[in-house]
Coordinates of C-alpha atoms in Angstrom, one line a residue:
M82 CA 59.6 -66.5 29.6
S83 CA 59.8 -68.6 26.5
L84 CA 60.8 -67.3 23.1
S85 CA 57.3 -68.1 21.8
V86 CA 55.7 -65.9 24.3
L87 CA 58.1 -63.2 23.6
A88 CA 57.4 -63.5 19.8
E89 CA 53.5 -63.2 20.5
E90 CA 54.2 -60.1 22.6
R91 CA 56.3 -58.5 19.8
K92 CA 53.4 -59.4 17.3
M93 CA 50.9 -57.9 19.6
C94 CA 53.0 -54.7 19.8
I95 CA 53.2 -54.5 16.0
L96 CA 49.5 -54.8 15.6
E97 CA 48.8 -52.2 18.3
W98 CA 51.2 -49.7 16.6
L99 CA 49.6 -50.5 13.3
E100 CA 46.1 -49.9 14.5
R101 CA 47.1 -46.7 16.2
E102 CA 49.3 -45.2 13.3
G103 CA 48.2 -47.1 10.1
K104 CA 51.8 -47.8 9.3
V105 CA 54.8 -49.3 11.2
M106 CA 58.4 -49.0 10.2
V107 CA 61.0 -51.7 10.9
V108 CA 63.9 -49.5 12.3
P109 CA 62.1 -47.6 15.0
L110 CA 60.0 -50.6 16.0
A111 CA 63.2 -52.7 16.4
A112 CA 64.6 -50.0 18.7
H113 CA 61.5 -49.8 20.7
L114 CA 61.4 -53.6 21.1
D115 CA 65.3 -53.8 21.6
V116 CA 65.5 -56.6 19.0
S117 CA 67.1 -56.8 15.6
T118 CA 65.5 -55.5 12.5
E119 CA 65.6 -59.0 11.1
T120 CA 63.6 -60.2 14.1
V121 CA 61.0 -57.6 13.3
R122 CA 60.9 -58.5 9.7
R123 CA 60.3 -62.1 10.6
D124 CA 57.4 -61.2 12.9
M125 CA 55.9 -59.0 10.2
A126 CA 56.2 -61.8 7.6
A127 CA 54.4 -64.1 10.1
L128 CA 51.6 -61.5 10.6
E129 CA 51.4 -61.1 6.8
K130 CA 50.7 -64.7 6.4
E131 CA 47.9 -64.4 8.9
G132 CA 46.5 -61.5 6.8
L133 CA 46.8 -59.0 9.6
L134 CA 49.2 -56.6 7.7
K135 CA 50.8 -55.9 4.4
R136 CA 54.6 -55.6 4.2
V137 CA 55.9 -52.6 2.1
Y138 CA 59.4 -51.1 1.8
G139 CA 60.9 -50.4 5.3
G140 CA 57.8 -51.6 7.2
A141 CA 54.1 -52.6 6.9
I142 CA 50.6 -51.1 6.5
K143 CA 47.1 -52.2 7.3
P144 CA 45.5 -54.5 4.7
T145 CA 42.5 -53.1 2.9
F146 CA 41.0 -56.6 2.4
R147 CA 41.3 -59.4 4.9
T148 CA 40.5 -63.0 4.6
D149 CA 41.4 -64.4 7.8
E150 CA 40.9 -63.4 11.5
A151 CA 43.4 -63.4 14.4
P152 CA 42.8 -66.0 17.1
Y153 CA 40.2 -65.0 19.8
S154 CA 42.9 -64.9 22.6
M155 CA 44.9 -62.4 20.5
R156 CA 42.0 -60.3 19.6
Q157 CA 41.0 -59.9 23.3
K158 CA 44.3 -58.0 23.8
V159 CA 44.3 -55.7 20.8
N160 CA 42.4 -52.4 21.3
F161 CA 41.2 -53.5 24.6
E162 CA 40.4 -50.1 26.1
E163 CA 38.6 -49.1 22.9
K164 CA 36.4 -52.2 22.9
R165 CA 35.7 -51.7 26.6
A166 CA 34.6 -48.2 25.8
I167 CA 32.2 -49.4 23.0
G168 CA 30.8 -52.0 25.3
R169 CA 30.1 -49.3 27.9
M170 CA 28.4 -47.1 25.4
A171 CA 26.3 -50.0 23.9
A172 CA 25.2 -51.0 27.4
E173 CA 23.7 -47.5 27.9
M174 CA 21.3 -48.2 25.0
I175 CA 19.6 -51.1 26.8
Q176 CA 16.3 -50.4 28.6
D177 CA 14.7 -52.2 31.5
G178 CA 12.5 -55.2 30.3
S179 CA 14.3 -55.4 27.0
T180 CA 15.1 -58.6 25.0
I181 CA 18.5 -58.3 23.4
A182 CA 20.8 -60.6 21.4
I183 CA 24.6 -60.4 21.8
D184 CA 26.8 -61.8 19.0
E185 CA 30.0 -63.6 19.4
G186 CA 33.3 -61.7 19.4
T187 CA 35.5 -59.8 21.8
T188 CA 33.7 -56.5 21.7
P189 CA 30.3 -58.0 22.4
L190 CA 32.0 -59.6 25.3
E191 CA 32.9 -56.1 26.7
L192 CA 29.1 -55.2 26.3
A193 CA 28.2 -58.3 28.3
R194 CA 30.7 -57.2 31.0
A195 CA 29.3 -53.7 31.1
I196 CA 25.6 -54.5 31.6
Q197 CA 24.6 -53.4 35.1
G198 CA 21.6 -52.1 36.9
R199 CA 19.1 -53.3 34.3
K200 CA 15.9 -55.2 35.4
R201 CA 13.9 -57.9 33.7
L202 CA 16.5 -58.2 30.9
T203 CA 16.4 -61.2 28.6
V204 CA 19.7 -61.9 26.8
L205 CA 20.3 -64.3 24.0
T206 CA 23.8 -65.2 23.0
N207 CA 25.7 -67.7 20.9
S208 CA 29.0 -66.7 22.7
L209 CA 30.2 -68.9 25.4
P210 CA 32.5 -66.3 27.1
A211 CA 29.5 -63.8 27.0
A212 CA 27.2 -66.4 28.5
V213 CA 29.5 -67.2 31.4
C214 CA 30.1 -63.5 32.0
L215 CA 26.3 -62.8 32.0
L216 CA 25.7 -65.7 34.4
E217 CA 28.3 -64.4 36.8
S218 CA 26.6 -60.9 36.7
L219 CA 23.3 -62.5 37.3
S220 CA 24.6 -64.3 40.4
Q221 CA 26.2 -61.1 41.7
D222 CA 22.9 -59.2 41.1
K223 CA 24.5 -56.8 38.7
F224 CA 21.3 -57.0 36.7
S225 CA 18.1 -59.1 36.8
G226 CA 16.5 -61.3 34.2
K227 CA 17.7 -64.4 32.3
V228 CA 20.2 -65.6 29.8
I229 CA 19.5 -68.0 26.9
L230 CA 22.5 -69.7 25.2
L231 CA 21.8 -70.3 21.6
G232 CA 23.0 -73.8 21.0
G233 CA 24.5 -75.7 18.0
E234 CA 27.9 -76.7 16.8
V235 CA 30.7 -74.9 18.7
N236 CA 33.5 -73.3 17.0
P237 CA 36.4 -73.8 19.3
E238 CA 38.5 -71.1 17.7
Q239 CA 35.8 -68.4 18.2
Q240 CA 34.3 -69.9 21.3
A241 CA 30.8 -69.7 20.0
A242 CA 28.0 -71.7 18.4
N243 CA 27.0 -71.1 14.9
G244 CA 25.8 -72.9 11.7
P245 CA 22.5 -74.2 10.6
L246 CA 21.4 -75.5 14.0
S247 CA 22.2 -72.3 15.8
E248 CA 20.4 -70.3 13.2
R249 CA 17.4 -72.5 13.4
I250 CA 17.2 -72.0 17.2
A251 CA 17.8 -68.1 16.8
R252 CA 14.8 -67.9 14.4
E253 CA 12.5 -68.9 17.3
F254 CA 13.0 -65.5 18.8
R255 CA 12.3 -61.9 18.3
V256 CA 14.4 -59.2 20.1
D257 CA 14.4 -55.6 20.7
Q258 CA 18.0 -55.1 19.9
A259 CA 20.8 -57.2 18.2
F260 CA 24.4 -56.2 19.1
L261 CA 26.7 -57.6 16.4
S262 CA 30.4 -57.9 16.0
V263 CA 31.8 -57.4 12.5
G264 CA 35.0 -58.1 10.5
G265 CA 34.8 -54.8 8.6
I266 CA 32.6 -51.8 7.5
T267 CA 32.8 -49.9 4.3
L268 CA 30.3 -47.8 2.3
T269 CA 31.1 -49.9 -0.9
H270 CA 30.8 -53.4 0.5
G271 CA 28.7 -52.9 3.7
I272 CA 29.1 -54.9 6.8
T273 CA 31.5 -58.1 6.5
D274 CA 32.9 -60.7 8.5
Y275 CA 35.6 -63.3 8.1
D276 CA 33.6 -66.5 8.4
L277 CA 30.5 -67.5 6.4
N278 CA 28.9 -69.3 9.3
E279 CA 29.6 -66.3 11.6
A280 CA 28.3 -63.9 9.0
S281 CA 25.1 -66.0 8.5
M282 CA 24.5 -66.3 12.2
S283 CA 24.9 -62.5 12.7
R284 CA 22.5 -61.9 9.8
T285 CA 20.0 -64.2 11.4
L286 CA 20.1 -62.3 14.7
A287 CA 19.7 -59.0 12.8
E288 CA 16.6 -60.2 11.1
A289 CA 15.2 -61.1 14.5
A290 CA 15.8 -57.6 15.8
Q291 CA 13.8 -54.4 15.7
E292 CA 17.1 -52.4 16.1
V293 CA 20.5 -53.6 14.8
I294 CA 23.6 -52.2 16.7
V295 CA 26.9 -52.8 15.2
L296 CA 29.9 -52.8 17.6
A297 CA 33.2 -52.0 15.8
D298 CA 36.6 -50.6 17.0
R299 CA 38.5 -48.3 14.6
S300 CA 40.4 -51.2 13.2
K301 CA 37.2 -52.4 11.4
I302 CA 36.4 -49.0 9.6
G303 CA 37.2 -48.8 6.1
I304 CA 38.1 -52.7 5.9
S305 CA 36.3 -55.3 3.8
T306 CA 36.4 -59.0 4.9
F307 CA 35.7 -62.2 3.2
A308 CA 31.9 -62.9 3.9
H309 CA 29.0 -60.4 3.4
M310 CA 26.9 -59.9 6.5
L311 CA 24.5 -56.9 5.9
P312 CA 24.1 -53.8 3.7
I313 CA 25.2 -50.9 5.8
E314 CA 21.7 -49.4 5.7
Q315 CA 20.4 -52.4 7.7
A316 CA 22.4 -51.2 10.7
D317 CA 20.5 -48.7 12.8
V318 CA 23.6 -47.7 14.9
I319 CA 27.2 -48.1 14.6
V320 CA 29.1 -47.8 17.9
T321 CA 32.9 -47.3 17.5
D322 CA 35.7 -45.4 19.1
A323 CA 36.5 -43.5 15.9
P324 CA 35.0 -40.4 14.5
C325 CA 32.9 -40.8 11.4
P326 CA 34.9 -40.5 8.3
A327 CA 34.1 -37.1 6.6
D328 CA 33.2 -38.7 3.3
W329 CA 30.8 -41.1 4.9
T330 CA 28.6 -38.5 6.8
A331 CA 26.2 -37.6 4.1
A332 CA 25.9 -41.3 3.0
L333 CA 25.1 -42.5 6.5
E334 CA 22.5 -39.8 7.1
E335 CA 20.9 -40.6 3.8
K336 CA 20.8 -44.3 4.8
G337 CA 19.4 -43.6 8.3
V338 CA 22.5 -45.0 10.1
L339 CA 23.4 -43.2 13.4
W340 CA 27.1 -43.1 14.1
V341 CA 28.0 -43.1 17.8
Q342 CA 31.6 -42.4 19.0
A343 CA 32.4 -43.9 22.4
P344 CA 34.9 -41.8 24.6
V345 CA 37.9 -43.9 25.5
K346 CA 39.1 -43.4 29.1
E347 CA 42.9 -43.5 29.3
D348 CA 42.8 -44.2 32.9
S349 CA 40.3 -47.1 32.6

């Protein structure tokens, strides 16, 4: 195994600890990974440059404002069981005969994987991995219906089409439900994303939908990212693996936003 692969595995471990605990300390992490404290500090410095953590004395904490997103391949591995649980819960909200839109991102991909047993479903997506997954499911008769890939310029890092052409195509449709990936959710700044084009595409899908369902694992809660997507009250449902923060409950009820916590199966 190459040193670069080992370094990526260490970074993944640091991020997983950080999402679980909210803070990581250098010394116990070095002992867990069986590496020097200097190695851990170098990994943390690299992750800080990517905007994924903030170094503090003796360790690191989660940033409260993020301007850059981890690569798609890395995000697929972080909080995987939580994302799968969210995908399963969201799939239960889909009815036979519905027309739905599935956004780009790793959590919507888990939704695409979870769709089974539905009939006469029409699915729009700008995500290449989601489209491939859905087509495989159709060929295996996991559900019936059709898949429409929203075209346009493809972002190779996010494996999705977005930008003005994609939005123009998306505006041709009306859907029952839009399932959206986000970068962060706060009461103050609403729903945000890392990339302007991604945020604009998600906003376009939301405008086309009768019901907007936000998919967000616990790492997105309380985080603000670079690009504004939607005011929080424009979400009808937030599906996450985290309990609703106590100080959010009254505000969400007032805004008419339903918080749904997906149960995570440890033996999944």
